[in-house]
mmCIF file of C-alpha atoms in Angstrom:
data_model
loop_
_atom_site.group_PDB
_atom_site.id
_atom_site.type_symbol
_atom_site.label_atom_id
_atom_site.label_comp_id
_atom_site.label_asym_id
_atom_site.label_seq_id
_atom_site.Cartn_x
_atom_site.Cartn_y
_atom_site.Cartn_z
ATOM 1 C CA UNK R 224 229.852 232.179 57.516
ATOM 2 C CA UNK R 225 227.299 229.537 57.088
ATOM 3 C CA UNK R 226 227.857 225.940 57.985
ATOM 4 C CA UNK R 227 227.139 225.132 54.356
ATOM 5 C CA UNK R 228 230.070 227.247 53.186
ATOM 6 C CA UNK R 229 232.393 225.592 55.698
ATOM 7 C CA UNK R 230 231.224 222.135 54.649
ATOM 8 C CA UNK R 231 231.605 223.075 50.984
ATOM 9 C CA UNK R 232 235.202 224.194 51.575
ATOM 10 C CA UNK R 233 235.937 221.012 53.545
ATOM 11 C CA UNK R 234 234.472 218.781 50.848
ATOM 12 C CA UNK R 235 236.073 220.683 47.952
ATOM 13 C CA UNK R 236 239.532 221.106 49.454
ATOM 14 C CA UNK R 237 239.759 218.963 52.580
ATOM 15 C CA UNK R 238 238.526 215.588 51.384
ATOM 16 C CA UNK R 239 240.673 215.444 48.205
ATOM 17 C CA UNK R 240 243.750 216.612 50.110
ATOM 18 C CA UNK R 241 243.121 213.990 52.824
ATOM 19 C CA UNK R 242 242.646 211.314 50.160
ATOM 20 C CA UNK R 243 245.880 212.322 48.459
ATOM 21 C CA UNK R 244 247.769 212.355 51.757
ATOM 22 C CA UNK R 245 246.351 208.955 52.694
ATOM 23 C CA UNK R 246 247.282 207.579 49.288
ATOM 24 C CA UNK R 247 250.848 208.873 49.619
ATOM 25 C CA UNK R 248 251.201 207.450 53.131
ATOM 26 C CA UNK R 249 249.528 204.094 52.544
ATOM 27 C CA UNK R 250 251.056 203.302 49.161
ATOM 28 C CA UNK R 251 254.480 202.275 50.579
ATOM 29 C CA UNK R 252 252.745 200.234 53.273
ATOM 30 C CA UNK R 253 250.658 198.396 50.699
ATOM 31 C CA UNK R 254 253.728 197.766 48.542
ATOM 32 C CA UNK R 255 255.602 196.405 51.554
ATOM 33 C CA UNK R 256 252.654 194.187 52.472
ATOM 34 C CA UNK R 257 252.453 192.851 48.916
ATOM 35 C CA UNK R 258 256.198 192.212 48.892
ATOM 36 C CA UNK R 259 256.066 190.365 52.221
ATOM 37 C CA UNK R 260 253.086 188.333 51.080
ATOM 38 C CA UNK R 261 254.972 187.458 47.921
ATOM 39 C CA UNK R 262 257.973 186.468 50.012
ATOM 40 C CA UNK R 263 255.768 184.187 52.073
ATOM 41 C CA UNK R 264 254.583 182.458 48.913
ATOM 42 C CA UNK R 265 258.172 182.227 47.721
ATOM 43 C CA UNK R 266 259.214 180.879 51.121
ATOM 44 C CA UNK R 267 256.520 178.193 51.031
ATOM 45 C CA UNK R 268 257.529 177.232 47.501
ATOM 46 C CA UNK R 269 261.178 177.181 48.501
ATOM 47 C CA UNK R 270 260.444 174.957 51.497
ATOM 48 C CA UNK R 271 258.504 172.548 49.265
ATOM 49 C CA UNK R 272 261.375 172.392 46.779
ATOM 50 C CA UNK R 273 263.875 171.862 49.601
ATOM 51 C CA UNK R 274 261.773 168.971 50.899
ATOM 52 C CA UNK R 275 261.784 167.430 47.417
ATOM 53 C CA UNK R 276 265.557 167.831 47.177
ATOM 54 C CA UNK R 277 265.996 166.236 50.601
ATOM 55 C CA UNK R 278 263.909 163.267 49.452
ATOM 56 C CA UNK R 279 266.007 162.923 46.306
ATOM 57 C CA UNK R 280 269.245 163.085 48.284
ATOM 58 C CA UNK R 281 267.910 160.506 50.746
ATOM 59 C CA UNK R 282 266.966 158.169 47.878
ATOM 60 C CA UNK R 283 270.377 158.609 46.242
ATOM 61 C CA UNK R 284 272.098 157.884 49.544
ATOM 62 C CA UNK R 285 270.044 154.728 49.986
ATOM 63 C CA UNK R 286 270.845 153.585 46.430
ATOM 64 C CA UNK R 287 274.563 154.234 46.881
ATOM 65 C CA UNK R 288 274.551 152.269 50.142
ATOM 66 C CA UNK R 289 272.802 149.362 48.405
ATOM 67 C CA UNK R 290 275.394 149.443 45.617
ATOM 68 C CA UNK R 291 278.207 149.466 48.178
ATOM 69 C CA UNK R 292 276.684 146.500 49.985
ATOM 70 C CA UNK R 293 276.305 144.622 46.701
ATOM 71 C CA UNK R 294 279.917 145.328 45.751
ATOM 72 C CA UNK R 295 281.125 144.272 49.202
ATOM 73 C CA UNK R 296 279.107 141.051 48.921
ATOM 74 C CA UNK R 297 280.492 140.388 45.420
ATOM 75 C CA UNK R 298 284.056 140.878 46.661
ATOM 76 C CA UNK R 299 283.436 138.520 49.583
ATOM 77 C CA UNK R 300 282.101 135.895 47.192
ATOM 78 C CA UNK R 301 285.069 136.294 44.873
ATOM 79 C CA UNK R 302 287.539 136.147 47.731
ATOM 80 C CA UNK R 303 285.849 132.971 48.960
ATOM 81 C CA UNK R 304 286.126 131.395 45.512
ATOM 82 C CA UNK R 305 289.815 132.217 45.247
ATOM 83 C CA UNK R 306 290.458 130.691 48.688
ATOM 84 C CA UNK R 307 288.662 127.514 47.661
ATOM 85 C CA UNK R 308 290.724 127.309 44.498
ATOM 86 C CA UNK R 309 293.952 127.641 46.437
ATOM 87 C CA UNK R 310 293.012 124.876 48.908
ATOM 88 C CA UNK R 311 294.320 121.453 47.950
ATOM 89 C CA UNK R 312 291.758 118.804 47.091
ATOM 90 C CA UNK R 313 291.688 115.886 49.510
#
């Protein structure tokens, strides 16, 4: 057999079969890579949204504390007024 016949058989049968085998083997790996890359993007987006939610919760906590302080101050003022009213005038 000539080298040309062997090369012809390799190129006609061997290369397409190797390409098909490579495609079958690599396709799940590429899908997994794409899925993991997508998860990384989702993870980054999720972390950004969590940071925004933490900021919102922090702001709400600060506002509630300010409202509590204002209510406490108002009650102290009102209790001071009622004590003054109950004291006899001299």
